[in-house]
Amino acid sequence: MMVVFYFTSEKLYTNFEKNQRAISAINTQLEMSFSGIRIVKSFVSEDKYNRFFDIALANRFKTEMSVVKLNAVLSLIYQYIDYFAQIGVIMFGGFMAVKGEITVGTFFLFYTYLSMMIYPLLDLPQLFVSGKQLL
């Protein structure tokens, strides 16, 4: 999980930063439009401000979709990586138990400990992602 996080963290942070800038641009555009509503109406420039707002919204939609797509891919990886790890442990541990290198009790104990530890370990990268997303 940490390897996956390491390789995707830069792209994830970049997408979050672009999304924050797009949100800020929309807020700035709205503030300009609302604070200068009299000027906009007096110069009949509603269409011009609509075009600016449409561009800002299109940019926001694009950045938001990139964040959502990346989160979807990462959540799929996070969801299924523990299953692959458990399958690997069962195969390798079963092989070692059949060969007699470990007992079945030791294998079961290791598998149980792995099951208890896997979800807190999977939450560590999510903690870093959430913390960076809030900044």
The first five atom37 places (N, CA, C, CB, O) and aatype in JSON, in Angstrom:
{
  "aatype": [12, 12, 19, 19, 13, 18, 13, 16, 15, 6, 11, 10, 18, 16, 2, 13, 6, 11, 2, 5, 1, 0, 9, 15, 0, 9, 2, 16, 5, 10, 6, 12, 15, 13, 15, 7, 9, 1, 9, 19, 11, 15, 13, 19, 15, 6, 3, 11, 18, 2, 1, 13, 13, 3, 9, 0, 10, 0, 2, 1, 13, 11, 16, 6, 12, 15, 19, 19, 11, 10, 2, 0, 19, 10, 15, 10, 9, 18, 5, 18, 9, 3, 18, 13, 0, 5, 9, 7, 19, 9, 12, 13, 7, 7, 13, 12, 0, 19, 11, 7, 6, 9, 16, 19, 7, 16, 13, 13, 10, 13, 18, 16, 18, 10, 15, 12, 12, 9, 18, 14, 10, 10, 3, 10, 14, 5, 10, 13, 19, 15, 7, 11, 5, 10, 10],
  "atom_mask": [
    [1, 1, 1, 1, 1],
    [1, 1, 1, 1, 1],
    [1, 1, 1, 1, 1],
    [1, 1, 1, 1, 1],
    [1, 1, 1, 1, 1],
    [1, 1, 1, 1, 1],
    [1, 1, 1, 1, 1],
    [1, 1, 1, 1, 1],
    [1, 1, 1, 1, 1],
    [1, 1, 1, 1, 1],
    [1, 1, 1, 1, 1],
    [1, 1, 1, 1, 1],
    [1, 1, 1, 1, 1],
    [1, 1, 1, 1, 1],
    [1, 1, 1, 1, 1],
    [1, 1, 1, 1, 1],
    [1, 1, 1, 1, 1],
    [1, 1, 1, 1, 1],
    [1, 1, 1, 1, 1],
    [1, 1, 1, 1, 1],
    [1, 1, 1, 1, 1],
    [1, 1, 1, 1, 1],
    [1, 1, 1, 1, 1],
    [1, 1, 1, 1, 1],
    [1, 1, 1, 1, 1],
    [1, 1, 1, 1, 1],
    [1, 1, 1, 1, 1],
    [1, 1, 1, 1, 1],
    [1, 1, 1, 1, 1],
    [1, 1, 1, 1, 1],
    [1, 1, 1, 1, 1],
    [1, 1, 1, 1, 1],
    [1, 1, 1, 1, 1],
    [1, 1, 1, 1, 1],
    [1, 1, 1, 1, 1],
    [1, 1, 1, 0, 1],
    [1, 1, 1, 1, 1],
    [1, 1, 1, 1, 1],
    [1, 1, 1, 1, 1],
    [1, 1, 1, 1, 1],
    [1, 1, 1, 1, 1],
    [1, 1, 1, 1, 1],
    [1, 1, 1, 1, 1],
    [1, 1, 1, 1, 1],
    [1, 1, 1, 1, 1],
    [1, 1, 1, 1, 1],
    [1, 1, 1, 1, 1],
    [1, 1, 1, 1, 1],
    [1, 1, 1, 1, 1],
    [1, 1, 1, 1, 1],
    [1, 1, 1, 1, 1],
    [1, 1, 1, 1, 1],
    [1, 1, 1, 1, 1],
    [1, 1, 1, 1, 1],
    [1, 1, 1, 1, 1],
    [1, 1, 1, 1, 1],
    [1, 1, 1, 1, 1],
    [1, 1, 1, 1, 1],
    [1, 1, 1, 1, 1],
    [1, 1, 1, 1, 1],
    [1, 1, 1, 1, 1],
    [1, 1, 1, 1, 1],
    [1, 1, 1, 1, 1],
    [1, 1, 1, 1, 1],
    [1, 1, 1, 1, 1],
    [1, 1, 1, 1, 1],
    [1, 1, 1, 1, 1],
    [1, 1, 1, 1, 1],
    [1, 1, 1, 1, 1],
    [1, 1, 1, 1, 1],
    [1, 1, 1, 1, 1],
    [1, 1, 1, 1, 1],
    [1, 1, 1, 1, 1],
    [1, 1, 1, 1, 1],
    [1, 1, 1, 1, 1],
    [1, 1, 1, 1, 1],
    [1, 1, 1, 1, 1],
    [1, 1, 1, 1, 1],
    [1, 1, 1, 1, 1],
    [1, 1, 1, 1, 1],
    [1, 1, 1, 1, 1],
    [1, 1, 1, 1, 1],
    [1, 1, 1, 1, 1],
    [1, 1, 1, 1, 1],
    [1, 1, 1, 1, 1],
    [1, 1, 1, 1, 1],
    [1, 1, 1, 1, 1],
    [1, 1, 1, 0, 1],
    [1, 1, 1, 1, 1],
    [1, 1, 1, 1, 1],
    [1, 1, 1, 1, 1],
    [1, 1, 1, 1, 1],
    [1, 1, 1, 0, 1],
    [1, 1, 1, 0, 1],
    [1, 1, 1, 1, 1],
    [1, 1, 1, 1, 1],
    [1, 1, 1, 1, 1],
    [1, 1, 1, 1, 1],
    [1, 1, 1, 1, 1],
    [1, 1, 1, 0, 1],
    [1, 1, 1, 1, 1],
    [1, 1, 1, 1, 1],
    [1, 1, 1, 1, 1],
    [1, 1, 1, 1, 1],
    [1, 1, 1, 0, 1],
    [1, 1, 1, 1, 1],
    [1, 1, 1, 1, 1],
    [1, 1, 1, 1, 1],
    [1, 1, 1, 1, 1],
    [1, 1, 1, 1, 1],
    [1, 1, 1, 1, 1],
    [1, 1, 1, 1, 1],
    [1, 1, 1, 1, 1],
    [1, 1, 1, 1, 1],
    [1, 1, 1, 1, 1],
    [1, 1, 1, 1, 1],
    [1, 1, 1, 1, 1],
    [1, 1, 1, 1, 1],
    [1, 1, 1, 1, 1],
    [1, 1, 1, 1, 1],
    [1, 1, 1, 1, 1],
    [1, 1, 1, 1, 1],
    [1, 1, 1, 1, 1],
    [1, 1, 1, 1, 1],
    [1, 1, 1, 1, 1],
    [1, 1, 1, 1, 1],
    [1, 1, 1, 1, 1],
    [1, 1, 1, 1, 1],
    [1, 1, 1, 1, 1],
    [1, 1, 1, 1, 1],
    [1, 1, 1, 0, 1],
    [1, 1, 1, 1, 1],
    [1, 1, 1, 1, 1],
    [1, 1, 1, 1, 1],
    [1, 1, 1, 1, 1]
  ],
  "atom_positions": [
    [[0.82, -1.2, 0.0], [0.0, 0.0, 0.0], [0.86, 1.26, 0.0], [-0.93, 0.0, 1.2], [0.56, 2.24, -0.68]],
    [[1.93, 1.21, 0.78], [2.8, 2.38, 0.81], [3.49, 2.59, -0.54], [3.84, 2.24, 1.93], [3.75, 3.72, -0.93]],
    [[3.8, 1.5, -1.24], [4.41, 1.61, -2.56], [3.44, 2.25, -3.54], [4.86, 0.22, -3.08], [3.81, 3.14, -4.31]],
    [[2.18, 1.81, -3.5], [1.14, 2.39, -4.37], [0.98, 3.87, -4.03], [-0.21, 1.64, -4.2], [0.91, 4.71, -4.93]],
    [[0.93, 4.19, -2.75], [0.8, 5.58, -2.33], [2.0, 6.4, -2.79], [0.65, 5.66, -0.81], [1.85, 7.54, -3.23]],
    [[3.2, 5.82, -2.68], [4.41, 6.55, -3.07], [4.38, 6.93, -4.55], [5.66, 5.7, -2.79], [4.72, 8.05, -4.91]],
    [[3.96, 5.99, -5.39], [3.97, 6.26, -6.83], [2.81, 7.14, -7.29], [3.93, 4.96, -7.59], [2.91, 7.78, -8.33]],
    [[1.73, 7.19, -6.54], [0.57, 7.99, -6.96], [0.42, 9.29, -6.18], [-0.68, 7.17, -6.81], [-0.41, 10.12, -6.54]],
    [[1.19, 9.47, -5.15], [0.99, 10.64, -4.28], [1.21, 11.96, -5.02], [1.92, 10.56, -3.09], [0.46, 12.91, -4.81]],
    [[2.22, 12.03, -5.86], [2.5, 13.29, -6.55], [1.35, 13.67, -7.48], [3.82, 13.19, -7.34], [0.93, 14.82, -7.52]],
    [[0.84, 12.7, -8.23], [-0.29, 12.96, -9.13], [-1.53, 13.31, -8.32], [-0.57, 11.72, -10.03], [-2.29, 14.2, -8.7]],
    [[-1.72, 12.63, -7.21], [-2.87, 12.91, -6.35], [-2.8, 14.32, -5.79], [-2.95, 11.88, -5.22], [-3.8, 15.05, -5.81]],
    [[-1.66, 14.71, -5.28], [-1.5, 16.05, -4.72], [-1.65, 17.12, -5.8], [-0.14, 16.18, -4.03], [-2.25, 18.17, -5.55]],
    [[-1.11, 16.86, -6.98], [-1.23, 17.81, -8.08], [-2.69, 18.0, -8.47], [-0.43, 17.33, -9.3], [-3.14, 19.12, -8.69]],
    [[-3.44, 16.89, -8.54], [-4.86, 16.99, -8.89], [-5.64, 17.73, -7.82], [-5.45, 15.6, -9.1], [-6.52, 18.53, -8.15]],
    [[-5.35, 17.48, -6.55], [-6.03, 18.2, -5.47], [-5.74, 19.69, -5.53], [-5.63, 17.64, -4.11], [-6.62, 20.51, -5.31]],
    [[-4.49, 20.02, -5.83], [-4.11, 21.43, -5.9], [-4.8, 22.14, -7.06], [-2.59, 21.57, -6.03], [-5.28, 23.26, -6.92]],
    [[-4.85, 21.48, -8.23], [-5.55, 22.05, -9.38], [-7.03, 22.24, -9.08], [-5.37, 21.16, -10.62], [-7.64, 23.24, -9.47]],
    [[-7.6, 21.27, -8.39], [-9.02, 21.36, -8.03], [-9.27, 22.53, -7.08], [-9.51, 20.04, -7.4], [-10.26, 23.24, -7.22]],
    [[-8.38, 22.72, -6.12], [-8.54, 23.84, -5.19], [-8.42, 25.18, -5.92], [-7.48, 23.75, -4.07], [-9.15, 26.12, -5.62]],
    [[-7.5, 25.25, -6.89], [-7.37, 26.49, -7.67], [-8.62, 26.74, -8.51], [-6.13, 26.43, -8.57], [-9.03, 27.89, -8.67]],
    [[-9.22, 25.68, -9.05], [-10.44, 25.84, -9.85], [-11.6, 26.3, -8.97], [-10.8, 24.51, -10.56], [-12.4, 27.14, -9.39]],
    [[-11.7, 25.77, -7.77], [-12.74, 26.22, -6.84], [-12.53, 27.68, -6.48], [-12.74, 25.35, -5.55], [-13.48, 28.46, -6.42]],
    [[-11.27, 28.06, -6.26], [-10.96, 29.44, -5.93], [-11.3, 30.37, -7.09], [-9.48, 29.58, -5.56], [-11.79, 31.48, -6.87]],
    [[-11.05, 29.93, -8.31], [-11.37, 30.76, -9.48], [-12.87, 30.97, -9.6], [-10.82, 30.11, -10.76], [-13.31, 32.07, -9.96]],
    [[-13.64, 29.96, -9.32], [-15.1, 30.1, -9.37], [-15.58, 31.05, -8.28], [-15.8, 28.73, -9.22], [-16.43, 31.9, -8.52]],
    [[-15.03, 30.91, -7.09], [-15.42, 31.82, -6.0], [-15.05, 33.27, -6.32], [-14.76, 31.39, -4.68], [-15.81, 34.18, -6.02]],
    [[-13.89, 33.47, -6.91], [-13.48, 34.82, -7.3], [-14.41, 35.38, -8.36], [-12.04, 34.81, -7.82], [-14.81, 36.55, -8.29]],
    [[-14.74, 34.55, -9.34], [-15.65, 34.98, -10.4], [-17.03, 35.35, -9.84], [-15.8, 33.88, -11.47], [-17.62, 36.35, -10.23]],
    [[-17.52, 34.53, -8.93], [-18.82, 34.82, -8.31], [-18.77, 36.11, -7.5], [-19.27, 33.66, -7.42], [-19.69, 36.92, -7.55]],
    [[-17.7, 36.29, -6.75], [-17.57, 37.51, -5.94], [-17.52, 38.75, -6.82], [-16.32, 37.44, -5.06], [-18.16, 39.76, -6.51]],
    [[-16.76, 38.67, -7.93], [-16.7, 39.81, -8.84], [-18.07, 40.1, -9.44], [-15.68, 39.54, -9.95], [-18.48, 41.25, -9.56]],
    [[-18.77, 39.05, -9.81], [-20.08, 39.24, -10.44], [-21.08, 39.84, -9.46], [-20.62, 37.92, -10.98], [-21.82, 40.76, -9.81]],
    [[-21.11, 39.33, -8.24], [-22.09, 39.82, -7.27], [-21.75, 41.21, -6.75], [-22.2, 38.86, -6.11], [-22.64, 42.04, -6.53]],
    [[-20.45, 41.48, -6.54], [-20.1, 42.79, -6.01], [-20.24, 43.89, -7.07], [-18.67, 42.78, -5.47], [-20.49, 45.05, -6.74]],
    [[-20.08, 43.52, -8.33], [-20.19, 44.52, -9.38], [-21.43, 44.34, -10.23], [0.0, 0.0, 0.0], [-21.42, 44.63, -11.42]],
    [[-22.51, 43.87, -9.61], [-23.72, 43.58, -10.38], [-24.29, 44.82, -11.05], [-24.77, 42.95, -9.48], [-24.82, 44.74, -12.16]],
    [[-24.18, 45.96, -10.39], [-24.71, 47.2, -10.99], [-23.91, 47.6, -12.23], [-24.68, 48.35, -9.97], [-24.47, 48.04, -13.23]],
    [[-22.61, 47.43, -12.14], [-21.76, 47.77, -13.28], [-22.03, 46.81, -14.44], [-20.26, 47.72, -12.88], [-22.11, 47.22, -15.6]],
    [[-22.17, 45.52, -14.11], [-22.43, 44.52, -15.15], [-23.74, 44.83, -15.85], [-22.47, 43.1, -14.54], [-23.82, 44.78, -17.08]],
    [[-24.77, 45.15, -15.08], [-26.07, 45.44, -15.68], [-26.07, 46.75, -16.46], [-27.15, 45.48, -14.6], [-26.7, 46.87, -17.51]],
    [[-25.34, 47.75, -15.94], [-25.34, 49.05, -16.62], [-24.6, 48.99, -17.96], [-24.7, 50.12, -15.73], [-24.96, 49.71, -18.9]],
    [[-23.59, 48.15, -18.06], [-22.88, 48.02, -19.32], [-23.37, 46.84, -20.17], [-21.4, 47.86, -19.05], [-22.78, 46.52, -21.2]],
    [[-24.45, 46.2, -19.73], [-25.07, 45.08, -20.44], [-24.0, 44.05, -20.83], [-25.83, 45.59, -21.69], [-23.88, 43.66, -22.0]],
    [[-23.23, 43.63, -19.84], [-22.16, 42.67, -20.13], [-22.41, 41.33, -19.42], [-20.8, 43.24, -19.69], [-21.47, 40.65, -19.01]],
    [[-23.68, 40.96, -19.3], [-24.01, 39.68, -18.68], [-23.46, 38.5, -19.48], [-25.51, 39.56, -18.52], [-23.0, 37.51, -18.92]],
    [[-23.53, 38.62, -20.82], [-23.04, 37.54, -21.67], [-21.53, 37.34, -21.49], [-23.36, 37.82, -23.14], [-21.05, 36.2, -21.48]],
    [[-20.81, 38.42, -21.37], [-19.36, 38.33, -21.17], [-19.05, 37.62, -19.85], [-18.72, 39.74, -21.18], [-18.18, 36.75, -19.8]],
    [[-19.76, 37.98, -18.79], [-19.53, 37.32, -17.51], [-20.01, 35.87, -17.53], [-20.23, 38.09, -16.39], [-19.43, 35.02, -16.85]],
    [[-21.05, 35.58, -18.29], [-21.5, 34.19, -18.43], [-20.43, 33.34, -19.11], [-22.81, 34.12, -19.24], [-20.2, 32.2, -18.72]],
    [[-19.77, 33.91, -20.12], [-18.7, 33.17, -20.8], [-17.54, 32.9, -19.84], [-18.21, 33.95, -22.04], [-17.0, 31.8, -19.82]],
    [[-17.15, 33.92, -19.06], [-16.08, 33.73, -18.07], [-16.45, 32.64, -17.06], [-15.77, 35.05, -17.34], [-15.64, 31.8, -16.7]],
    [[-17.69, 32.69, -16.63], [-18.15, 31.71, -15.64], [-18.23, 30.31, -16.25], [-19.52, 32.12, -15.08], [-17.9, 29.33, -15.58]],
    [[-18.66, 30.22, -17.51], [-18.71, 28.92, -18.18], [-17.32, 28.3, -18.31], [-19.34, 29.06, -19.57], [-17.14, 27.1, -18.12]],
    [[-16.33, 29.14, -18.62], [-14.95, 28.65, -18.73], [-14.46, 28.16, -17.36], [-14.02, 29.77, -19.26], [-13.85, 27.1, -17.27]],
    [[-14.74, 28.93, -16.32], [-14.32, 28.53, -14.97], [-15.0, 27.25, -14.54], [-14.62, 29.65, -13.96], [-14.38, 26.39, -13.92]],
    [[-16.28, 27.11, -14.86], [-17.0, 25.87, -14.51], [-16.49, 24.67, -15.3], [-18.51, 26.04, -14.75], [-16.4, 23.57, -14.76]],
    [[-16.16, 24.87, -16.56], [-15.62, 23.77, -17.36], [-14.27, 23.31, -16.8], [-15.47, 24.19, -18.84], [-13.99, 22.12, -16.74]],
    [[-13.45, 24.26, -16.39], [-12.17, 23.93, -15.77], [-12.38, 23.19, -14.46], [-11.34, 25.19, -15.54], [-11.69, 22.21, -14.18]],
    [[-13.32, 23.65, -13.66], [-13.62, 22.99, -12.39], [-14.12, 21.57, -12.62], [-14.66, 23.8, -11.59], [-13.72, 20.65, -11.91]],
    [[-14.98, 21.39, -13.61], [-15.51, 20.06, -13.91], [-14.38, 19.12, -14.32], [-16.57, 20.14, -15.01], [-14.33, 17.97, -13.91]],
    [[-13.46, 19.63, -15.15], [-12.34, 18.81, -15.61], [-11.44, 18.39, -14.46], [-11.53, 19.57, -16.66], [-11.05, 17.23, -14.36]],
    [[-11.11, 19.33, -13.58], [-10.24, 19.0, -12.45], [-10.95, 18.09, -11.45], [-9.76, 20.27, -11.75], [-10.33, 17.18, -10.89]],
    [[-12.22, 18.33, -11.23], [-12.98, 17.49, -10.3], [-13.07, 16.06, -10.82], [-14.41, 18.06, -10.09], [-12.94, 15.1, -10.05]],
    [[-13.28, 15.91, -12.12], [-13.36, 14.57, -12.7], [-12.02, 13.85, -12.62], [-13.83, 14.65, -14.16], [-11.99, 12.63, -12.42]],
    [[-10.92, 14.56, -12.78], [-9.61, 13.91, -12.66], [-9.38, 13.43, -11.23], [-8.49, 14.87, -13.09], [-8.8, 12.36, -11.02]],
    [[-9.82, 14.21, -10.26], [-9.69, 13.79, -8.86], [-10.58, 12.58, -8.59], [-10.06, 14.94, -7.9], [-10.16, 11.63, -7.92]],
    [[-11.79, 12.59, -9.1], [-12.71, 11.48, -8.87], [-12.2, 10.2, -9.53], [-14.11, 11.82, -9.4], [-12.28, 9.13, -8.93]],
    [[-11.68, 10.31, -10.75], [-11.15, 9.13, -11.43], [-9.96, 8.54, -10.68], [-10.74, 9.48, -12.86], [-9.87, 7.32, -10.51]],
    [[-9.07, 9.39, -10.24], [-7.9, 8.91, -9.51], [-8.31, 8.28, -8.19], [-6.91, 10.05, -9.27], [-7.77, 7.24, -7.8]],
    [[-9.26, 8.88, -7.49], [-9.76, 8.3, -6.25], [-10.44, 6.96, -6.49], [-10.73, 9.24, -5.56], [-10.31, 6.05, -5.67]],
    [[-11.15, 6.83, -7.6], [-11.82, 5.56, -7.91], [-10.79, 4.46, -8.15], [-12.72, 5.72, -9.14], [-10.95, 3.34, -7.65]],
    [[-9.75, 4.77, -8.91], [-8.71, 3.77, -9.17], [-8.01, 3.38, -7.87], [-7.69, 4.31, -10.19], [-7.79, 2.2, -7.61]],
    [[-7.67, 4.38, -7.07], [-6.98, 4.08, -5.81], [-7.87, 3.3, -4.85], [-6.52, 5.37, -5.14], [-7.38, 2.41, -4.15]],
    [[-9.14, 3.61, -4.82], [-10.01, 2.87, -3.9], [-10.16, 1.42, -4.35], [-11.39, 3.55, -3.81], [-10.26, 0.53, -3.52]],
    [[-10.19, 1.18, -5.67], [-10.21, -0.2, -6.15], [-8.94, -0.94, -5.76], [-10.39, -0.24, -7.67], [-8.98, -2.09, -5.33]],
    [[-7.8, -0.27, -5.93], [-6.53, -0.9, -5.54], [-6.52, -1.18, -4.05], [-5.33, -0.01, -5.93], [-6.16, -2.27, -3.62]],
    [[-6.93, -0.19, -3.24], [-6.95, -0.37, -1.79], [-7.92, -1.46, -1.38], [-7.31, 0.94, -1.1], [-7.68, -2.17, -0.4]],
    [[-9.02, -1.58, -2.11], [-10.03, -2.56, -1.75], [-9.56, -3.99, -2.02], [-11.33, -2.29, -2.51], [-9.83, -4.89, -1.23]],
    [[-8.86, -4.21, -3.11], [-8.52, -5.56, -3.52], [-7.11, -6.0, -3.18], [-8.73, -5.7, -4.98], [-6.8, -7.19, -3.3]],
    [[-6.25, -5.1, -2.77], [-4.88, -5.5, -2.48], [-4.81, -6.41, -1.26], [-4.01, -4.27, -2.26], [-3.94, -7.28, -1.19]],
    [[-5.71, -6.23, -0.29], [-5.68, -7.11, 0.87], [-6.1, -8.53, 0.51], [-6.6, -6.57, 1.97], [-5.61, -9.49, 1.1]],
    [[-6.99, -8.67, -0.47], [-7.38, -10.02, -0.9], [-6.2, -10.73, -1.55], [-8.57, -9.95, -1.88], [-5.98, -11.91, -1.31]],
    [[-5.45, -10.01, -2.37], [-4.28, -10.62, -2.99], [-3.23, -11.0, -1.95], [-3.68, -9.67, -4.03], [-2.59, -12.04, -2.06]],
    [[-3.06, -10.16, -0.94], [-2.11, -10.47, 0.13], [-2.57, -11.71, 0.9], [-1.97, -9.27, 1.08], [-1.75, -12.56, 1.23]],
    [[-3.85, -11.81, 1.18], [-4.35, -12.98, 1.9], [-4.21, -14.25, 1.08], [-5.81, -12.78, 2.3], [-3.86, -15.31, 1.61]],
    [[-4.47, -14.17, -0.21], [-4.3, -15.33, -1.08], [-2.84, -15.76, -1.11], [-4.8, -15.02, -2.52], [-2.54, -16.95, -1.05]],
    [[-1.94, -14.78, -1.19], [-0.51, -15.1, -1.17], [-0.09, -15.76, 0.13], [0.0, 0.0, 0.0], [0.68, -16.72, 0.12]],
    [[-0.6, -15.26, 1.25], [-0.25, -15.85, 2.55], [-0.82, -17.26, 2.65], [-0.79, -14.97, 3.71], [-0.14, -18.16, 3.15]],
    [[-2.04, -17.46, 2.2], [-2.63, -18.79, 2.25], [-1.84, -19.77, 1.38], [-4.11, -18.75, 1.79], [-1.57, -20.9, 1.81]],
    [[-1.47, -19.36, 0.2], [-0.72, -20.25, -0.69], [0.67, -20.56, -0.12], [-0.59, -19.63, -2.08], [1.07, -21.72, -0.04]],
    [[1.4, -19.51, 0.26], [2.76, -19.73, 0.77], [2.73, -20.44, 2.11], [3.5, -18.39, 0.9], [3.51, -21.37, 2.35]],
    [[1.83, -20.0, 3.01], [1.74, -20.66, 4.32], [1.25, -22.09, 4.21], [0.0, 0.0, 0.0], [1.73, -22.96, 4.93]],
    [[0.3, -22.34, 3.32], [-0.16, -23.72, 3.1], [0.95, -24.59, 2.57], [0.0, 0.0, 0.0], [1.1, -25.74, 2.98]],
    [[1.73, -24.05, 1.65], [2.87, -24.79, 1.11], [3.87, -25.12, 2.22], [3.56, -23.99, 0.0], [4.37, -26.24, 2.29]],
    [[4.15, -24.14, 3.08], [5.1, -24.38, 4.18], [4.53, -25.37, 5.19], [5.45, -23.07, 4.89], [5.27, -26.18, 5.75]],
    [[3.21, -25.33, 5.43], [2.59, -26.27, 6.36], [2.61, -27.68, 5.8], [1.15, -25.85, 6.68], [2.84, -28.63, 6.55]],
    [[2.38, -27.84, 4.52], [2.4, -29.16, 3.9], [3.81, -29.75, 3.93], [1.89, -29.09, 2.45], [4.0, -30.95, 4.14]],
    [[4.81, -28.88, 3.71], [6.2, -29.35, 3.76], [6.65, -29.65, 5.18], [7.12, -28.31, 3.13], [7.66, -30.33, 5.38]],
    [[5.92, -29.16, 6.17], [6.27, -29.41, 7.56], [7.21, -28.39, 8.16], [0.0, 0.0, 0.0], [7.71, -28.6, 9.26]],
    [[7.46, -27.29, 7.47], [8.34, -26.24, 7.99], [7.67, -25.45, 9.11], [8.75, -25.3, 6.87], [8.35, -24.96, 10.02]],
    [[6.35, -25.32, 9.06], [5.59, -24.69, 10.15], [4.4, -25.59, 10.47], [5.13, -23.23, 9.77], [4.01, -26.43, 9.66]],
    [[3.85, -25.4, 11.63], [2.66, -26.18, 11.99], [1.42, -25.47, 11.47], [2.56, -26.4, 13.53], [1.46, -24.29, 11.12]],
    [[0.33, -26.2, 11.43], [-0.93, -25.62, 10.98], [-1.37, -24.53, 11.97], [-2.03, -26.71, 10.85], [-1.95, -23.52, 11.56]],
    [[-1.1, -24.72, 13.25], [-1.44, -23.72, 14.26], [-0.67, -22.43, 14.06], [0.0, 0.0, 0.0], [-1.24, -21.35, 14.19]],
    [[0.61, -22.53, 13.73], [1.42, -21.35, 13.47], [0.92, -20.62, 12.23], [2.9, -21.73, 13.29], [0.84, -19.39, 12.2]],
    [[0.58, -21.41, 11.21], [0.04, -20.81, 9.99], [-1.27, -20.09, 10.28], [-0.16, -21.89, 8.91], [-1.48, -18.98, 9.81]],
    [[-2.17, -20.72, 11.04], [-3.45, -20.1, 11.38], [-3.24, -18.84, 12.21], [-4.35, -21.08, 12.13], [-3.92, -17.83, 12.0]],
    [[-2.31, -18.89, 13.15], [-2.01, -17.73, 13.99], [-1.49, -16.56, 13.14], [-0.99, -18.1, 15.08], [-1.92, -15.42, 13.31]],
    [[-0.57, -16.85, 12.23], [-0.04, -15.8, 11.36], [-1.14, -15.21, 10.49], [1.09, -16.35, 10.48], [-1.2, -13.99, 10.32]],
    [[-1.99, -16.06, 9.94], [-3.08, -15.58, 9.1], [-4.06, -14.72, 9.9], [-3.82, -16.76, 8.45], [-4.55, -13.71, 9.4]],
    [[-4.33, -15.1, 11.13], [-5.23, -14.33, 11.99], [-4.63, -12.96, 12.31], [-5.54, -15.1, 13.29], [-5.32, -11.94, 12.25]],
    [[-3.34, -12.95, 12.65], [-2.68, -11.67, 12.91], [-2.66, -10.78, 11.67], [-1.24, -11.9, 13.4], [-2.86, -9.57, 11.76]],
    [[-2.43, -11.39, 10.52], [-2.45, -10.63, 9.28], [-3.84, -10.01, 9.06], [-2.07, -11.53, 8.09], [-3.94, -8.85, 8.67]],
    [[-4.88, -10.78, 9.31], [-6.25, -10.27, 9.13], [-6.54, -9.11, 10.08], [-7.26, -11.39, 9.35], [-7.26, -8.18, 9.71]],
    [[-5.98, -9.15, 11.28], [-6.21, -8.06, 12.24], [-5.4, -6.82, 11.88], [-5.87, -8.52, 13.65], [-5.81, -5.7, 12.17]],
    [[-4.24, -7.0, 11.25], [-3.36, -5.87, 10.97], [-3.61, -5.21, 9.61], [-1.93, -6.32, 11.05], [-3.22, -4.07, 9.41]],
    [[-4.24, -5.9, 8.69], [-4.31, -5.42, 7.32], [-5.08, -4.11, 7.18], [-4.93, -6.47, 6.43], [-4.65, -3.22, 6.45]],
    [[-6.2, -3.98, 7.88], [-7.01, -2.77, 7.68], [-6.4, -1.52, 8.3], [-8.38, -2.99, 8.25], [-6.48, -0.46, 7.69]],
    [[-5.8, -1.6, 9.49], [-5.09, -0.4, 9.95], [-3.93, -0.01, 9.03], [-4.56, -0.62, 11.35], [-3.65, 1.17, 8.84]],
    [[-3.25, -1.01, 8.45], [-2.17, -0.7, 7.53], [-2.69, -0.11, 6.23], [-1.35, -1.95, 7.23], [-2.03, 0.73, 5.62]],
    [[-3.87, -0.53, 5.8], [-4.46, 0.04, 4.6], [-4.95, 1.46, 4.84], [-5.61, -0.84, 4.13], [-5.05, 2.25, 3.9]],
    [[-5.25, 1.8, 6.08], [-5.74, 3.14, 6.38], [-4.62, 4.19, 6.44], [-6.48, 3.13, 7.7], [-4.9, 5.38, 6.35]],
    [[-3.38, 3.77, 6.59], [-2.27, 4.74, 6.67], [-2.16, 5.61, 5.42], [-0.95, 4.01, 6.9], [-2.12, 6.83, 5.54]],
    [[-2.11, 5.03, 4.22], [-2.04, 5.92, 3.05], [-3.28, 6.81, 2.92], [-1.88, 5.09, 1.78], [-3.16, 7.96, 2.5]],
    [[-4.44, 6.3, 3.28], [-5.66, 7.12, 3.22], [-5.56, 8.3, 4.18], [-6.89, 6.27, 3.55], [-6.07, 9.38, 3.89]],
    [[-4.92, 8.1, 5.31], [-4.72, 9.18, 6.27], [-3.87, 10.29, 5.66], [-4.06, 8.65, 7.56], [-4.19, 11.47, 5.81]],
    [[-2.8, 9.92, 4.96], [-1.94, 10.91, 4.32], [-2.68, 11.64, 3.2], [-0.67, 10.24, 3.77], [-2.54, 12.85, 3.05]],
    [[-3.45, 10.9, 2.43], [-4.2, 11.51, 1.33], [-5.23, 12.49, 1.87], [-4.89, 10.43, 0.47], [-5.34, 13.61, 1.37]],
    [[-5.98, 12.09, 2.89], [-6.99, 12.96, 3.47], [-6.36, 14.2, 4.1], [-7.81, 12.2, 4.5], [-6.89, 15.3, 3.98]],
    [[-5.25, 14.01, 4.78], [-4.56, 15.15, 5.39], [-4.07, 16.14, 4.36], [0.0, 0.0, 0.0], [-4.18, 17.35, 4.57]],
    [[-3.54, 15.66, 3.26], [-3.06, 16.56, 2.21], [-4.22, 17.22, 1.49], [-2.18, 15.79, 1.21], [-4.11, 18.36, 1.04]],
    [[-5.34, 16.51, 1.37], [-6.5, 17.05, 0.67], [-7.08, 18.23, 1.45], [-7.57, 15.96, 0.46], [-7.62, 19.15, 0.84]],
    [[-7.0, 18.22, 2.76], [-7.55, 19.29, 3.57], [-6.68, 20.55, 3.55], [-7.73, 18.82, 4.99], [-7.17, 21.65, 3.81]],
    [[-5.4, 20.38, 3.26], [-4.51, 21.56, 3.26], [-4.72, 22.4, 2.1], [-3.1, 21.16, 3.3], [-4.05, 23.42, 1.96]]
  ]
}
